[in-house]
Structures are given as structure tokens and as C-alpha cells.
Short mmCIF file of C-alpha atoms and ligand atoms in Angstrom, two decimals:
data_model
loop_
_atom_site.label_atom_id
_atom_site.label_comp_id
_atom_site.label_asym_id
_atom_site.label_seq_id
_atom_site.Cartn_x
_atom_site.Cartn_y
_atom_site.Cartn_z
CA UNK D 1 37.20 -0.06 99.75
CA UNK D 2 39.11 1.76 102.26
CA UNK D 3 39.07 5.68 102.29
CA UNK D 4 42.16 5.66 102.11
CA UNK D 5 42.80 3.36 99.32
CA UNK D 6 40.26 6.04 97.67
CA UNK D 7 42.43 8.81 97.97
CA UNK D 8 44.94 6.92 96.43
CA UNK D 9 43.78 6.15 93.60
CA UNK D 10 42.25 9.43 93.08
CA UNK D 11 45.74 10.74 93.02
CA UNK D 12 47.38 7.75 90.78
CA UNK D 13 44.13 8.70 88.39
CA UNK D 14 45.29 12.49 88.63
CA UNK D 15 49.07 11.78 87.58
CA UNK D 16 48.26 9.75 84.75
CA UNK D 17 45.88 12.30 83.16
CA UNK D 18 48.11 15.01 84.08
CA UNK D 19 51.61 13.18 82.95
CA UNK D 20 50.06 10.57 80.99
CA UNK D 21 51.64 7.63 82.76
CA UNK D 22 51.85 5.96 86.20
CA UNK D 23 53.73 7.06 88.49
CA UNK D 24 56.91 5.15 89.87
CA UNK D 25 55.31 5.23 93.60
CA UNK D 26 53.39 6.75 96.17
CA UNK D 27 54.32 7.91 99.53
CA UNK D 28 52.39 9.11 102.52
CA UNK D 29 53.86 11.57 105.23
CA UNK D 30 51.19 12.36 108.50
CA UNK D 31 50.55 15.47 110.27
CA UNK D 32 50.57 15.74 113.76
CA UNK D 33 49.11 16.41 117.06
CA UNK D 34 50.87 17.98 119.95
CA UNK D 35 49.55 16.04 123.19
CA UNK D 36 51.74 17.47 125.59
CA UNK D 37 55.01 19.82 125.65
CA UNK D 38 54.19 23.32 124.10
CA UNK D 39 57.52 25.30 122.70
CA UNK D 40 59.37 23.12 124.65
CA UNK D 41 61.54 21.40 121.63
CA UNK D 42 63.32 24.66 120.90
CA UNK D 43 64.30 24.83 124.28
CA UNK D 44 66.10 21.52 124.12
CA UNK D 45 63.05 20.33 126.15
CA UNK D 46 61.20 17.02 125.94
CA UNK D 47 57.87 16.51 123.68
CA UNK D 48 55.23 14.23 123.29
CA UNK D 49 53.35 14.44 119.32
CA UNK D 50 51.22 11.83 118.15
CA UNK D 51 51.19 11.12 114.16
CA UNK D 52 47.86 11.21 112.97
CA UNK D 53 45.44 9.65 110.44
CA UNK D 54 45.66 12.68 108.26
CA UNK D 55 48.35 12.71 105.60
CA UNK D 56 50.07 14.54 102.54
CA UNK D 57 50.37 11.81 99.52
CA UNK D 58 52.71 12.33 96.70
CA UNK D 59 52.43 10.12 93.68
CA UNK D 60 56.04 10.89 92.25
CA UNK D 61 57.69 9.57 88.58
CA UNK D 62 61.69 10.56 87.48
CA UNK D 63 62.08 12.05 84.38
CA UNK D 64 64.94 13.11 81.90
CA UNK D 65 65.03 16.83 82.48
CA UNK D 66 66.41 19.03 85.05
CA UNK D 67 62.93 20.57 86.91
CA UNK D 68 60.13 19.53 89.20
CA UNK D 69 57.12 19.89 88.18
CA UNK D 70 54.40 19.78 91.25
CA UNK D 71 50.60 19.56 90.80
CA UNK D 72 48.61 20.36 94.45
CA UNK D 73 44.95 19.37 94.42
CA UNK D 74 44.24 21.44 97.67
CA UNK D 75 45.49 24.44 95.80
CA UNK D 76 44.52 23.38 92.22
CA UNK D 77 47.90 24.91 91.45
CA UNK D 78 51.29 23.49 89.56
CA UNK D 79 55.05 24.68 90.06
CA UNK D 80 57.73 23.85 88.02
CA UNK D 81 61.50 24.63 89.31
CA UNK D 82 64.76 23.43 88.88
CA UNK D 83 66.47 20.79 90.74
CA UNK D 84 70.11 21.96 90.16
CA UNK D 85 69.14 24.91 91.64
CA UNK D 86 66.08 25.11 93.51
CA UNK D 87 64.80 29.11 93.64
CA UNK D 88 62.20 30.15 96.01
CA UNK D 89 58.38 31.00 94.82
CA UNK D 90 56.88 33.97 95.50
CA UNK D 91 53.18 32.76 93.76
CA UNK D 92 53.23 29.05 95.00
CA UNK D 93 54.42 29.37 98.62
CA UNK D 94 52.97 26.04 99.37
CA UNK D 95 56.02 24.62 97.03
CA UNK D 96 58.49 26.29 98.59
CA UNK D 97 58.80 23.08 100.98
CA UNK D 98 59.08 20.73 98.09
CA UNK D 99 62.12 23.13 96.80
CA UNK D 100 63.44 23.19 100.62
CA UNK D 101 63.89 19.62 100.48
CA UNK D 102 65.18 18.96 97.22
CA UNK D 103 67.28 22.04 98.00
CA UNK D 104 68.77 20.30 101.61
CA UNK D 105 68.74 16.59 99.92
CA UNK D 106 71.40 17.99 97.44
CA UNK D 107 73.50 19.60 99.95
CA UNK D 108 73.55 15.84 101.81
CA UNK D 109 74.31 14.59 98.73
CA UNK D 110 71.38 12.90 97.22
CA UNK D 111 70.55 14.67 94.11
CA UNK D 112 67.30 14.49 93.25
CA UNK D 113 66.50 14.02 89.07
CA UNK D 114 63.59 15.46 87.29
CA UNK D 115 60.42 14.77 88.80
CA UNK D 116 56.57 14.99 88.36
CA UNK D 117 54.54 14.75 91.27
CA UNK D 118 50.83 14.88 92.56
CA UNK D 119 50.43 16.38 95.99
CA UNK D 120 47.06 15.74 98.54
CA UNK D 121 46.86 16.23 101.44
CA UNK D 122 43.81 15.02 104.29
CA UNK D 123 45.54 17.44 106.45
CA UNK D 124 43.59 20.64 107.08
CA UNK D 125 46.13 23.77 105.77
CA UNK D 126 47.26 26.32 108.88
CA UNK D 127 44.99 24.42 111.59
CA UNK D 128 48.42 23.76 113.21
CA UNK D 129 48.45 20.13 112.53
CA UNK D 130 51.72 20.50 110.92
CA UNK D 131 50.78 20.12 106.97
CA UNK D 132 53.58 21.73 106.39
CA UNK D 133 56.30 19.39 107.77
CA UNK D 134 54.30 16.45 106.41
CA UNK D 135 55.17 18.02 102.97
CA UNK D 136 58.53 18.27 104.10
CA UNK D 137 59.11 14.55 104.67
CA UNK D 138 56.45 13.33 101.91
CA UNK D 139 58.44 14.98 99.37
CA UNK D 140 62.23 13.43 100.99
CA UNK D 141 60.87 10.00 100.79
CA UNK D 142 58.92 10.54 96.81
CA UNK D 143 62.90 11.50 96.34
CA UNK D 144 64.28 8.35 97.87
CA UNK D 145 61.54 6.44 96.17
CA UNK D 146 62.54 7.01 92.60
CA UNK D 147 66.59 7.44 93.48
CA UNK D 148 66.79 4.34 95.45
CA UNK D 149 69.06 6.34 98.05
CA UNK D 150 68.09 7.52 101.58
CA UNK D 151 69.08 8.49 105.11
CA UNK D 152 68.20 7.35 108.05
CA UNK D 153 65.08 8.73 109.97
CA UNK D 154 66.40 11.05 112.20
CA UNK D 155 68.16 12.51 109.58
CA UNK D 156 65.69 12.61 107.40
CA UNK D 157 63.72 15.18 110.28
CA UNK D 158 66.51 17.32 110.68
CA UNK D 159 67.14 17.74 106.83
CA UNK D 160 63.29 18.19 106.54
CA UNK D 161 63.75 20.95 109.60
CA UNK D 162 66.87 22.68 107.93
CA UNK D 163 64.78 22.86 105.13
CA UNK D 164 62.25 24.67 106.69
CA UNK D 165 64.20 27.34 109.07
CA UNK D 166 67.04 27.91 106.04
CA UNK D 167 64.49 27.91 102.87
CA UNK D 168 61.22 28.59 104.17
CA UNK D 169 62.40 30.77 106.64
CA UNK D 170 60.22 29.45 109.71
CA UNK D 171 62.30 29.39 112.48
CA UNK D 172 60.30 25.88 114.18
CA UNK D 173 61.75 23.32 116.61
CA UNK D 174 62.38 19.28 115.38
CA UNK D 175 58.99 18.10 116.79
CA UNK D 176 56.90 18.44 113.42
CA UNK D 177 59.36 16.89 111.32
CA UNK D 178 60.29 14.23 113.65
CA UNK D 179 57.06 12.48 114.43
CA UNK D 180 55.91 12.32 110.88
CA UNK D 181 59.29 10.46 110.08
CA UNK D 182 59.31 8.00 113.23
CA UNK D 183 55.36 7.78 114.48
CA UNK D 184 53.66 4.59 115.22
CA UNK D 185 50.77 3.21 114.98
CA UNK D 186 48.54 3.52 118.45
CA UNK D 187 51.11 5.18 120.36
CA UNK D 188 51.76 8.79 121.56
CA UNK D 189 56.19 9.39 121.33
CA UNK D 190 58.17 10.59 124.08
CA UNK D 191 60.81 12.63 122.13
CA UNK D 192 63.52 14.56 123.84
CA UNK D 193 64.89 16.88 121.43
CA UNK D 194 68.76 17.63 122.69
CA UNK D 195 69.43 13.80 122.16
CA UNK D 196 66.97 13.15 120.03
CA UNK D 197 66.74 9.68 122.12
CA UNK D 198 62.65 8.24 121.75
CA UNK D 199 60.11 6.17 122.92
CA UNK D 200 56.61 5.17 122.06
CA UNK D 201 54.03 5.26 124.90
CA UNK D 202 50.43 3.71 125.19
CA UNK D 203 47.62 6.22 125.73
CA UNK D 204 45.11 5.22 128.51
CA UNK D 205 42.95 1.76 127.03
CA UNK D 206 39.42 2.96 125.63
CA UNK D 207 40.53 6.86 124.99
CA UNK D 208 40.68 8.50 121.77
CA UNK D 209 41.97 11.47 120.58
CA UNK D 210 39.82 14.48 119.62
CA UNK D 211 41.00 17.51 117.59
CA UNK D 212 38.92 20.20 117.83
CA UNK D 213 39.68 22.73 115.18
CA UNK D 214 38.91 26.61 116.63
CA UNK D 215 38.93 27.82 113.04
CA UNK D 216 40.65 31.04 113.94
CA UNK D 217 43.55 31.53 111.69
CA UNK D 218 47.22 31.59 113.11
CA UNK D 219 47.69 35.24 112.11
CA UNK D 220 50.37 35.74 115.03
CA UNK D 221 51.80 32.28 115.00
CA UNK D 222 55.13 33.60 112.98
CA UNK D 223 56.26 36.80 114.66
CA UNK D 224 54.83 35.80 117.81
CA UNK D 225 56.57 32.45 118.00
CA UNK D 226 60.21 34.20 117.07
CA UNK D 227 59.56 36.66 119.69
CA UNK D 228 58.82 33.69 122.30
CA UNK D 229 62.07 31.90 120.99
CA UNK D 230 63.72 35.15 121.73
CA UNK D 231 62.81 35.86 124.80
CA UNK D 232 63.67 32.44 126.06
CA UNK D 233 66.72 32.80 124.54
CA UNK D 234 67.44 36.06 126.79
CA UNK D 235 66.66 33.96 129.97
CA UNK D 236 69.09 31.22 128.95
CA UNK D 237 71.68 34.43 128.84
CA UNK D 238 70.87 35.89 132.13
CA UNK D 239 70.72 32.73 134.31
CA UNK D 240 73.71 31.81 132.53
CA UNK D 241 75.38 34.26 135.18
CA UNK D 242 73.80 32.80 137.96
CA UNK D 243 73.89 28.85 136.63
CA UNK D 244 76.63 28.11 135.25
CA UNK D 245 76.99 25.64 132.69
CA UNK D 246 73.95 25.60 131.44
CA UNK D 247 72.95 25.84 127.57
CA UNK D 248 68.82 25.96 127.16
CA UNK D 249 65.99 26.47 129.39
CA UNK D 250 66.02 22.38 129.40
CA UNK D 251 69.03 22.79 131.75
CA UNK D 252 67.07 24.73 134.43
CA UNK D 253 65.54 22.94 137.12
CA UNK D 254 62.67 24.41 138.59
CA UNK D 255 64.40 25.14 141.96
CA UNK D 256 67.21 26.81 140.57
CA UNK D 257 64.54 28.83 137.84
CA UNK D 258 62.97 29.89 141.81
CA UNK D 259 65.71 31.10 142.92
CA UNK D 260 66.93 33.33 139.86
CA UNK D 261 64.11 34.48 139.00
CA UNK D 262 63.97 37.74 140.46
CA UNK D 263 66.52 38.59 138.24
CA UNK D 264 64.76 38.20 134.54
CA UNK D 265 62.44 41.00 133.20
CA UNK D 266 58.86 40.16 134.04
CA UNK D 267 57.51 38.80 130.68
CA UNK D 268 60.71 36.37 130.56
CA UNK D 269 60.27 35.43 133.96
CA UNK D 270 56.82 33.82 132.84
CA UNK D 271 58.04 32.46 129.62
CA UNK D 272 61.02 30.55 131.85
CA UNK D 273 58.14 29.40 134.35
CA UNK D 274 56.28 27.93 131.67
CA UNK D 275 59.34 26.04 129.81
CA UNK D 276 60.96 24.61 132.79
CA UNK D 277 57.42 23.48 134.56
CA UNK D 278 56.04 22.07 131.07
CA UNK D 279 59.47 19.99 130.39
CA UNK D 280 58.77 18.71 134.14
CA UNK D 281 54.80 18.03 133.06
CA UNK D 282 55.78 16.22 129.82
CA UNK D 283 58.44 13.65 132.32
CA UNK D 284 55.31 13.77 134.28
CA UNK D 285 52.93 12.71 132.13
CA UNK D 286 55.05 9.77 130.69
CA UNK D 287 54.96 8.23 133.66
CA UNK D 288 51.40 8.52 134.08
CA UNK D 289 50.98 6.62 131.26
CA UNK D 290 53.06 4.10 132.17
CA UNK D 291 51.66 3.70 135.09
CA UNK D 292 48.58 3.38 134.10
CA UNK D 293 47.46 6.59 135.93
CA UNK D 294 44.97 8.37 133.06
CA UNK D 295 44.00 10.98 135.54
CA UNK D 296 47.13 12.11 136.32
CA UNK D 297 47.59 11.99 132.58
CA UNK D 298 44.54 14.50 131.88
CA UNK D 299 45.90 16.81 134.46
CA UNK D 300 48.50 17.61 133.40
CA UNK D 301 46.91 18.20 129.76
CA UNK D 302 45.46 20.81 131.69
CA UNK D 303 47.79 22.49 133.66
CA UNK D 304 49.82 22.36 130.12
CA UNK D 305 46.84 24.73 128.60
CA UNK D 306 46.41 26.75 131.88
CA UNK D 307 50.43 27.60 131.19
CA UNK D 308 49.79 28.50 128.26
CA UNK D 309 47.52 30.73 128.20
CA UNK D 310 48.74 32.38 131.18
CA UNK D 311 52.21 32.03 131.34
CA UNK D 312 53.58 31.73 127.59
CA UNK D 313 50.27 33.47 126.53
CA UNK D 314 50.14 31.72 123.22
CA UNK D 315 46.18 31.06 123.63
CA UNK D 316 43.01 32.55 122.71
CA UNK D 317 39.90 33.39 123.47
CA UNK D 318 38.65 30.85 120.79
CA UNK D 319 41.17 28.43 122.76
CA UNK D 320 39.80 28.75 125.46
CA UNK D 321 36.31 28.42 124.57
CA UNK D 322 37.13 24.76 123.52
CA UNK D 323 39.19 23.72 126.36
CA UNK D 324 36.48 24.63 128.53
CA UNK D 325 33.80 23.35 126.89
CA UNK D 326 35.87 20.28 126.42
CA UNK D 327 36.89 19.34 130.17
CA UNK D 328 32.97 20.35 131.21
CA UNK D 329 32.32 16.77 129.92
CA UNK D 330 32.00 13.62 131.52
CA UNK D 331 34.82 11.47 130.35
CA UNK D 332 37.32 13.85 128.99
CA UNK D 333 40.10 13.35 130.78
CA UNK D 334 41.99 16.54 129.36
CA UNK D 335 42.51 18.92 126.96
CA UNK D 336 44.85 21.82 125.93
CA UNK D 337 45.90 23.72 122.52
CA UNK D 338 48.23 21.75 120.76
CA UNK D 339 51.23 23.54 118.55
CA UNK D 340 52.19 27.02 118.47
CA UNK D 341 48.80 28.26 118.96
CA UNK D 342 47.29 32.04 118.43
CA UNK D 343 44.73 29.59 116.88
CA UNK D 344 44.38 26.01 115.40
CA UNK D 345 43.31 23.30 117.43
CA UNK D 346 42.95 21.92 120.53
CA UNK D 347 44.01 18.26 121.66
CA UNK D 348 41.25 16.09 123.85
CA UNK D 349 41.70 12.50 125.18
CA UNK D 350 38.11 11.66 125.62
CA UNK D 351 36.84 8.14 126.73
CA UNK D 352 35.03 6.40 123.88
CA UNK D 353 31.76 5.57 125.62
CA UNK D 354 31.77 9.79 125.65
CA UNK D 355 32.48 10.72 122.65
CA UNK D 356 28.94 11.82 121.51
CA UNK D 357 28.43 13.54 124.32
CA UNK D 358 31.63 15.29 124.18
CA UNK D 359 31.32 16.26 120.27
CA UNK D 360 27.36 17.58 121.26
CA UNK D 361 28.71 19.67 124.16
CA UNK D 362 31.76 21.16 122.68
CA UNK D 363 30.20 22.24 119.32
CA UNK D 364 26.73 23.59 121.37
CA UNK D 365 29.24 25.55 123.98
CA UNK D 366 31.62 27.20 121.04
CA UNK D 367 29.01 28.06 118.52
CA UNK D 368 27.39 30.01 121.41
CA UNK D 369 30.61 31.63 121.96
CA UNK D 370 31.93 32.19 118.50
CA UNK D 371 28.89 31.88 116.32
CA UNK D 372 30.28 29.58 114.31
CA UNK D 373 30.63 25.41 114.43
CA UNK D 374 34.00 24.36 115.45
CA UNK D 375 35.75 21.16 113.90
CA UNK D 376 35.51 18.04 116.01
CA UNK D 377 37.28 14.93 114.65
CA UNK D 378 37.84 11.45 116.18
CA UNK D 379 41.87 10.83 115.05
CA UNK D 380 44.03 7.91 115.54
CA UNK D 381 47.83 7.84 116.44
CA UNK D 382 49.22 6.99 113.09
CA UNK D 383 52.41 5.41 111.91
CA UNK D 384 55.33 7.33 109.87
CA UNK D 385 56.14 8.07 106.64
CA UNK D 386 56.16 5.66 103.82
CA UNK D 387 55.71 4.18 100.55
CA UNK D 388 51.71 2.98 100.15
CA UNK D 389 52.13 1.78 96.42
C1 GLA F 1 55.18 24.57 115.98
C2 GLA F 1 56.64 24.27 115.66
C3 GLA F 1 57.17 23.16 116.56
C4 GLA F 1 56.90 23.48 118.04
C5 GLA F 1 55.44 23.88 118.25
C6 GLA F 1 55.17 24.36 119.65
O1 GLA F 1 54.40 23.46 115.66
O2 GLA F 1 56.77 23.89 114.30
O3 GLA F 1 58.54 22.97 116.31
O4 GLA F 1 57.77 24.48 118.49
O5 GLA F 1 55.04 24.90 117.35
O6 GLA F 1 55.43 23.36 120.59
#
């Protein structure tokens, strides 16, 4: 039997001694990897996430009354709140994106009935592999499981991303939200988040993806990320006087960015580099993998850290270690942090003939940097949410 198909019925078993019956369905929603194109959705900038194989599960039933009633097994933890009107929870924070959803599904007009559910999740909590928005669109699609109504996928991210800025209070891009709706199997997605226009793209033949997890917590991830948002924000409104017309750091070619420069304050100036060059990298590195060109392709994986940690400064020292240790070995093409980093993980597309080698070097080279082991795991691209039973 399957691991997965282990998992499930670990969490049909759970409902029915919790609720004593079976639930109506289950649904799956993945977390997420992000390859290439760091802070760059929030700038109306292009992306490029990759579902993974690591999921939330809800087994969901409707019932007759007018609450939710939520059972996690990561937290060992239930929450009950109303679906009418959906309050936010001060000692279960991890259901306050349950409530965010059924809070944003009413105000689209799908109202979702009393419900039991069983939350699990195979994605590791606050690594930055997006757990969070994978709750976010597990919990839409339980709802449009036992309703029988729905909305499309792209609506189905933005609700899920409304649900987080408006109820959760997490002012993230549509990235997250987006690739655990629309994923697919194998690929990477080429996303670009003003038109939300996308396209699935084949990563180099005999690569895999490695996530290696720095254990650091995201401490500054919140404040830090609002004040990046921010300060980009402030460059849009000073080049605005010098470009005119244009809306987001998306609009800003790197030519014009060269020529304006001079005029932003110092630590906006580098937070501009980094947008406008990384939109360019992420274009960039499509085409590499169009073309076939895997190289090219880990380059730029590179360059995308070396930004980051320099220009956006969203790295760490824990980061780093991995990176480095990571692109020391023989078949990694490249590597970078992946989300909205301070911590988390890093991304690696390493060649399968080197993946021992590559897991032996990079936990050796961090635990004599950190003292501790880091997390290396072998992912696939995964498809989208969905009902598995
Ligand atoms: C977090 C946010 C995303 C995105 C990344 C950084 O994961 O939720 O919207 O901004 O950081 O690229």
C-alpha cells in the first residue's frame, strides 16, 4: 500500500472514531516550493512554484448545525466556530485559516453548512513550504465537496489569498495559494501574477528537486516581509515621477531602474535592483528550460540567492550555509532559499545519479556549521488540489 493511501486512511479511521461516521470525502491541498522568483508576486512580477508531494488532507462530513468543528492531528487540537459568523481564535491560530475561508466563501456566496473535519498535514509547519495556504485551499474544496458548489481555480486562489491578508492578517502575494490550486504533476509553473496568465514548464530530464530544511525558525518573516513590501512600494512612488505610467516594480525595466536610481534612498535602491533583475531571471530561466539549457537554468538559481541575500537581504547565515554546501557538489545544478526566507528552506535541482552525494555533503557541511542536522528531502512536482476519496 501506498504511503499515501496510509495517511488516508489513518485520517478516515480518525473521523469515524472522533464523529462516529464516515466522512462525505476527502480532499488533498499541496504545499509548495519556490524555484525561482523571490517577493516578486507582490510586485506584480512573474513566479515560478512547484506543488509538492507534501499535502494538508481534510476528511470533511455536513451536518445539521450552524458550527465547524476542526480536529488537527499535527496539533492534537479541536476548534469549533460558527459558520454564520466565523470569529477569529486567539488559542487555535492554526484554525484561523479554516475560519478565513469559510469566512471569504460566504462573502462569494457559497455558504458553507455545519461541518466536521479531520486535518493532516505531510507538510512541515513554518519551514516556508506554504502549509498554511495549503490549508487555505484544502479547506475551500472540503466546502465544495459536501455543498456541491464551486469556483473556478483562479478564484478559488484569490479567495484563499483574501482570506489570508483580510482574516489572518498576513499581508502575502498570490503565489502560495495559486500553485496549490493549479499545480501539475512533473512540472515547475510559470505564473505571472498581474494577469494571472500560466504555464507549466519541464524541469531539466534526470533532476530532482531537493528541499533542504535550515531548521531556523522564520522569526522575522512577518514584520520583515511588510517592511520589504513597503519599501518597494516607496520606489514604485518615486520612479513614478520619473516613469510615468507605471504601477509596480514589474513595470520597471532594468534600464530605466539604471537610470533613476540615483534618486531612491539607498536600502530601496537595492530592494528595486533585486525585483526588477529577479522578474528578468525568472523570464530567463523559462527559457532555459525550454530550451533545454539546465545550466543556464542553475545559474540563475544562483544569482536568484546571491540577490537575495545581498540585495533584498532576506537570507541567513543558516541560508547560506546550505546553498553553499549545496552548489560545492558535483551535479547540483543550483540552489537558492525558496519563500520569504529569514529561515526555512532552501530549493536544489540536483541530478539523480548525485543525489547521495549531495545529501552526504550538505548535511556533513551544515552540521559543522550549525551543530545540528539539516532536513534533506527528495520531493516531486505535484499536482493541485483535489478530492482523493
Ligand atoms: C511568501 C508569500 C508569497 C511570496 C513569497 C516570497 O511565501 O506568501 O506570496 O511573496 O513569500 O516570494
Amino acid at each position: 500500500m501506498q504511503k499515501e493511501d496510509i495517511r488516508i486512511d489513518a485520517v478516515v479511521n480518525e473521523f469515524k472514531d472522533r464523529f462516529g461516521c464516515e466522512p462525505a470525502c476527502v480532499v488533498q491541498a499541496p504545499g509548495r516550493v519556490e524555484v525561482m522568483g523571490g517577493h516578486t508576486d507582490y510586485n506584480d512580477g512573474f513566479v515560478m512554484p512547484t506543488a509538492i508531494n507534501r499535502n494538508i488532507l481534510i476528511a470533511a462530513s455536513a451536518t445539521q448545525e450552524d458550527t465547524a468543528t476542526a480536529y488537527s492531528r499535527n496539533f492534537d487540537e479541536t476548534s469549533t466556530f460558527s459558520v454564520i459568523k466565523p470569529e477569529r481564535s486567539q488559542d487555535a491560530p492554526w484554525s484561523n485559516y479554516i475560519r478565513g475561508v469559510v469566512d471569504q466563501l460566504a462573502k462569494a456566496g457559497i455558504q458553507t453548512p455545519g461541518m466536521q473535519m479531520v486535518v493532516d498535514g505531510s507538510v512541515p509547519l513554518g519551514s516556508g513550504l506554504s502549509s498554511s495556504a495549503a490549508l487555505e485551499v484544502a479547506t475551500a474544496f472540503a466546502v465544495y465537496e459536501v455543498t456541491g458548489q464551486s469556483l473556478p481555480g483562479k478564484e478559488t486562489a484569490l479567495l484563499c489569498q483574501r482570506a489570508e491578508n483580510q482574516f489572518v492578517g498576513v499581508n502575502s502575494g498570490i503565489m502560495d495559494q495559486f500553485i496549490s490550486v493549479l499545480g501539475q504533476e512533473g512540472k515547475a509553473m510559470f505564473l505571472d501574477c498581474r494577469s494571472l496568465d500560466y504555464q507549466h514548464v519541464n524541469y531539466p530530464a534526470g533532476t530532482r528537486i531537493v528541499v533542504c530544511d535550515s531548521k531556523k525558525p522564520r522569526t522575522l518573516a512577518g514584520s520583515e516581509y511588510n517592511i520589504r513590501r513597503a519599501q518597494c512600494e516607496e520606489a514604485v512612488r518615486i520612479l513614478k515621477q520619473h516613469i510615468p505610467g507605471i504601477k509596480a516594480l514589474r513595470d520597471v525595466s532594468a534600464e530605466d531602474l539604471a537610470a533613476h536610481e540615483s534618486k531612491l534612498p539607498e536600502v530601496v535602491r537595492k530592494r528595486a535592483r533585486h525585483i526588477v533583475r529577479e522578474n528578468d531571471r525568472v523570464l530567463q530561466a523559462v527559457r532555459a528550460l525550454n530550451h533545454g539549457d539546465s545550466a543556464a537554468f542553475g545559474d540563475l538559481l544562483n544569482e536568484s540567492h546571491a540577490s537575495s541575500r545581498d540585495l533584498y537581504e532576506i537570507s541567513c547565515d543558516e541560508l547560506n550555509w546550505l546553498q553553499e554546501a549545496a552548489v560545492s557538489v558535483d551535479g547540483c545544478l543550483g540552489s537558492r532559499l525558496s519563500g520569504a526566507g529569514f529561515g526555512g528552506c532552501t530549493v536544489s535541482i540536483v541530478r539523480e545519479g548525485a543525489l547521495e552525494q549531495f545529501e552526504r555533503v550538505v548535511t556533513e557541511r551544515f552540521r559543522a556549521k550549525a551543530g545540528i542536522e539539516p532536513g534533506v528531502d527528495v520531493m516531486s512536482a505535484a499536482g493541485g488540489a483535489g478530492r482523493v476519496r
